[in-house]
Structure formats: structure tokens, C-alpha cells
Amino acid sequence: RPNPAGGPATVSYRVGERVAASAPELLAVLTALPKGPGIIVKVADEATVDAAAAALQVVQDAGFYKVSYVAGP
């Protein structure tokens, strides 16, 4: 999301009610989840490509094999 102070955009990852401010924090959250059902990665329209790619990489690093990607709000 854009930084109101005019600096670089900030990135946050949300898993249910949990919010992670970095890819390592997201990995810690995802590692604790069951892998069988898979995961849906939903990316906001304003997200940068590198933030979306980082989320997808973390999902893979956390051990998810069933991954769906959804773009949009």
C-alpha cells in the first residue's frame, strides 16, 4: 500500500486476522497451518509485483503444494 509519508510503499500480508509485516513473519504464520487443504493467495490491485512474488515464494517455502492465485480486491 502507498506510504502516506511519501516513502516506499509498505507491504503487509494478512492470514485471517493475523497481519505479517514481512516475508519472514508470513513464513512463521504459514508454517503453523495444515498444508492439506492448500492455500489461496489473494493480491490487492495496488500490490507490487515483487510483493506478490514474495508471497508466492513464502507459500512454497512453507510447504504448500495446492496454491491458488487470485488477483483483485
Short mmCIF file of N, CA and C in Angstrom, two decimals:
data_model
loop_
_atom_site.label_atom_id
_atom_site.label_comp_id
_atom_site.label_asym_id
_atom_site.label_seq_id
_atom_site.Cartn_x
_atom_site.Cartn_y
_atom_site.Cartn_z
N ARG A 1 0.85 -1.18 0.00
CA ARG A 1 0.00 0.00 0.00
C ARG A 1 0.89 1.23 0.00
N PRO A 2 0.40 2.33 -0.56
CA PRO A 2 1.23 3.54 -0.62
C PRO A 2 1.59 4.04 0.78
N ASN A 3 2.76 4.62 0.87
CA ASN A 3 3.22 5.18 2.14
C ASN A 3 2.73 6.62 2.22
N PRO A 4 1.90 6.96 3.24
CA PRO A 4 1.39 8.33 3.34
C PRO A 4 2.49 9.37 3.52
N ALA A 5 3.64 8.96 3.99
CA ALA A 5 4.76 9.89 4.19
C ALA A 5 5.51 10.14 2.88
N GLY A 6 5.12 9.44 1.83
CA GLY A 6 5.76 9.65 0.53
C GLY A 6 6.95 8.77 0.27
N GLY A 7 7.31 7.90 1.20
CA GLY A 7 8.43 6.98 1.02
C GLY A 7 8.00 5.75 0.24
N PRO A 8 8.81 4.71 0.30
CA PRO A 8 8.46 3.47 -0.40
C PRO A 8 7.15 2.90 0.15
N ALA A 9 6.47 2.19 -0.70
CA ALA A 9 5.22 1.55 -0.30
C ALA A 9 5.47 0.54 0.81
N THR A 10 4.51 0.38 1.69
CA THR A 10 4.62 -0.63 2.73
C THR A 10 3.92 -1.89 2.28
N VAL A 11 4.38 -3.02 2.78
CA VAL A 11 3.79 -4.31 2.43
C VAL A 11 3.30 -4.97 3.70
N SER A 12 2.11 -5.52 3.63
CA SER A 12 1.62 -6.33 4.74
C SER A 12 0.92 -7.54 4.15
N TYR A 13 1.02 -8.63 4.87
CA TYR A 13 0.42 -9.89 4.46
C TYR A 13 -0.60 -10.27 5.51
N ARG A 14 -1.81 -10.63 5.09
CA ARG A 14 -2.86 -10.97 6.04
C ARG A 14 -3.27 -12.42 5.85
N VAL A 15 -3.33 -13.14 6.98
CA VAL A 15 -3.80 -14.51 7.00
C VAL A 15 -4.90 -14.55 8.05
N GLY A 16 -6.14 -14.51 7.61
CA GLY A 16 -7.25 -14.41 8.56
C GLY A 16 -7.14 -13.10 9.31
N GLU A 17 -7.09 -13.19 10.63
CA GLU A 17 -6.98 -11.99 11.46
C GLU A 17 -5.52 -11.58 11.71
N ARG A 18 -4.58 -12.43 11.33
CA ARG A 18 -3.17 -12.13 11.57
C ARG A 18 -2.61 -11.28 10.45
N VAL A 19 -1.74 -10.34 10.82
CA VAL A 19 -1.09 -9.49 9.84
C VAL A 19 0.42 -9.61 10.03
N ALA A 20 1.11 -9.91 8.94
CA ALA A 20 2.57 -10.02 8.97
C ALA A 20 3.15 -8.84 8.19
N ALA A 21 4.17 -8.22 8.73
CA ALA A 21 4.77 -7.05 8.10
C ALA A 21 5.96 -7.40 7.20
N SER A 22 6.32 -8.68 7.16
CA SER A 22 7.46 -9.08 6.34
C SER A 22 7.28 -10.53 5.90
N ALA A 23 8.07 -10.92 4.90
CA ALA A 23 8.01 -12.30 4.42
C ALA A 23 8.41 -13.30 5.52
N PRO A 24 9.44 -13.03 6.33
CA PRO A 24 9.76 -13.98 7.40
C PRO A 24 8.62 -14.13 8.42
N GLU A 25 7.93 -13.03 8.73
CA GLU A 25 6.78 -13.14 9.64
C GLU A 25 5.67 -13.97 9.00
N LEU A 26 5.45 -13.77 7.71
CA LEU A 26 4.44 -14.56 6.99
C LEU A 26 4.81 -16.04 7.01
N LEU A 27 6.07 -16.34 6.82
CA LEU A 27 6.52 -17.73 6.85
C LEU A 27 6.24 -18.37 8.20
N ALA A 28 6.47 -17.65 9.27
CA ALA A 28 6.20 -18.18 10.61
C ALA A 28 4.72 -18.51 10.78
N VAL A 29 3.85 -17.66 10.26
CA VAL A 29 2.41 -17.90 10.36
C VAL A 29 2.01 -19.11 9.51
N LEU A 30 2.49 -19.15 8.28
CA LEU A 30 2.08 -20.21 7.36
C LEU A 30 2.63 -21.58 7.74
N THR A 31 3.79 -21.60 8.35
CA THR A 31 4.39 -22.87 8.74
C THR A 31 3.51 -23.62 9.73
N ALA A 32 2.78 -22.89 10.54
CA ALA A 32 1.93 -23.50 11.57
C ALA A 32 0.60 -24.02 11.02
N LEU A 33 0.27 -23.70 9.79
CA LEU A 33 -1.02 -24.11 9.23
C LEU A 33 -0.96 -25.50 8.62
N PRO A 34 -2.10 -26.21 8.57
CA PRO A 34 -2.14 -27.51 7.88
C PRO A 34 -1.96 -27.30 6.37
N LYS A 35 -1.23 -28.17 5.74
CA LYS A 35 -0.91 -28.00 4.32
C LYS A 35 -1.91 -28.66 3.39
N GLY A 36 -2.60 -29.70 3.87
CA GLY A 36 -3.50 -30.49 3.03
C GLY A 36 -4.55 -29.71 2.26
N PRO A 37 -5.24 -28.78 2.92
CA PRO A 37 -6.29 -28.06 2.20
C PRO A 37 -5.78 -27.10 1.12
N GLY A 38 -4.50 -26.78 1.17
CA GLY A 38 -3.96 -25.80 0.23
C GLY A 38 -4.17 -24.39 0.74
N ILE A 39 -3.89 -23.42 -0.12
CA ILE A 39 -3.97 -22.02 0.27
C ILE A 39 -4.33 -21.16 -0.94
N ILE A 40 -5.02 -20.08 -0.67
CA ILE A 40 -5.36 -19.11 -1.70
C ILE A 40 -4.57 -17.84 -1.42
N VAL A 41 -3.82 -17.38 -2.42
CA VAL A 41 -3.08 -16.13 -2.31
C VAL A 41 -3.88 -15.08 -3.07
N LYS A 42 -4.45 -14.14 -2.33
CA LYS A 42 -5.25 -13.07 -2.93
C LYS A 42 -4.44 -11.79 -2.85
N VAL A 43 -4.23 -11.16 -3.99
CA VAL A 43 -3.35 -10.00 -4.07
C VAL A 43 -4.17 -8.75 -4.41
N ALA A 44 -4.01 -7.71 -3.62
CA ALA A 44 -4.72 -6.45 -3.86
C ALA A 44 -4.24 -5.81 -5.15
N ASP A 45 -5.12 -5.05 -5.77
CA ASP A 45 -4.77 -4.38 -7.03
C ASP A 45 -3.54 -3.49 -6.91
N GLU A 46 -3.37 -2.86 -5.75
CA GLU A 46 -2.25 -1.93 -5.59
C GLU A 46 -0.94 -2.60 -5.18
N ALA A 47 -0.96 -3.90 -5.01
CA ALA A 47 0.25 -4.63 -4.61
C ALA A 47 1.27 -4.61 -5.75
N THR A 48 2.54 -4.52 -5.37
CA THR A 48 3.60 -4.56 -6.37
C THR A 48 3.86 -6.00 -6.79
N VAL A 49 4.46 -6.15 -7.95
CA VAL A 49 4.78 -7.49 -8.45
C VAL A 49 5.73 -8.21 -7.49
N ASP A 50 6.72 -7.48 -6.97
CA ASP A 50 7.68 -8.13 -6.07
C ASP A 50 7.02 -8.57 -4.76
N ALA A 51 6.03 -7.84 -4.27
CA ALA A 51 5.33 -8.25 -3.05
C ALA A 51 4.49 -9.50 -3.31
N ALA A 52 3.84 -9.55 -4.47
CA ALA A 52 3.05 -10.73 -4.83
C ALA A 52 3.96 -11.95 -5.01
N ALA A 53 5.09 -11.75 -5.67
CA ALA A 53 6.03 -12.84 -5.89
C ALA A 53 6.60 -13.33 -4.56
N ALA A 54 6.88 -12.41 -3.65
CA ALA A 54 7.39 -12.79 -2.33
C ALA A 54 6.38 -13.64 -1.59
N ALA A 55 5.11 -13.27 -1.66
CA ALA A 55 4.06 -14.05 -1.00
C ALA A 55 4.00 -15.46 -1.58
N LEU A 56 4.05 -15.57 -2.89
CA LEU A 56 4.01 -16.89 -3.52
C LEU A 56 5.23 -17.73 -3.14
N GLN A 57 6.40 -17.11 -3.05
CA GLN A 57 7.60 -17.84 -2.65
C GLN A 57 7.50 -18.33 -1.22
N VAL A 58 6.98 -17.50 -0.33
CA VAL A 58 6.82 -17.89 1.08
C VAL A 58 5.83 -19.04 1.20
N VAL A 59 4.77 -19.00 0.42
CA VAL A 59 3.79 -20.10 0.44
C VAL A 59 4.49 -21.41 0.07
N GLN A 60 5.32 -21.37 -0.96
CA GLN A 60 6.06 -22.56 -1.37
C GLN A 60 7.05 -22.97 -0.28
N ASP A 61 7.77 -22.02 0.28
CA ASP A 61 8.74 -22.32 1.34
C ASP A 61 8.07 -22.92 2.56
N ALA A 62 6.82 -22.55 2.81
CA ALA A 62 6.09 -23.06 3.98
C ALA A 62 5.58 -24.49 3.75
N GLY A 63 5.67 -24.98 2.51
CA GLY A 63 5.31 -26.37 2.24
C GLY A 63 3.96 -26.59 1.60
N PHE A 64 3.34 -25.54 1.09
CA PHE A 64 2.05 -25.70 0.42
C PHE A 64 2.28 -26.14 -1.03
N TYR A 65 1.50 -27.14 -1.44
CA TYR A 65 1.59 -27.63 -2.82
C TYR A 65 0.37 -27.23 -3.63
N LYS A 66 -0.78 -27.09 -2.97
CA LYS A 66 -2.00 -26.64 -3.63
C LYS A 66 -2.11 -25.14 -3.40
N VAL A 67 -1.84 -24.38 -4.46
CA VAL A 67 -1.83 -22.93 -4.33
C VAL A 67 -2.71 -22.34 -5.44
N SER A 68 -3.64 -21.49 -5.03
CA SER A 68 -4.45 -20.74 -5.98
C SER A 68 -4.09 -19.27 -5.86
N TYR A 69 -4.01 -18.61 -7.00
CA TYR A 69 -3.66 -17.18 -7.02
C TYR A 69 -4.87 -16.42 -7.52
N VAL A 70 -5.27 -15.39 -6.78
CA VAL A 70 -6.41 -14.56 -7.16
C VAL A 70 -5.98 -13.11 -7.14
N ALA A 71 -6.12 -12.43 -8.25
CA ALA A 71 -5.81 -11.00 -8.31
C ALA A 71 -7.07 -10.19 -8.07
N GLY A 72 -6.92 -9.06 -7.41
CA GLY A 72 -8.06 -8.19 -7.21
C GLY A 72 -8.28 -7.87 -5.75
N PRO A 73 -9.28 -7.02 -5.51
CA PRO A 73 -9.53 -6.55 -4.13
C PRO A 73 -10.01 -7.62 -3.18
#
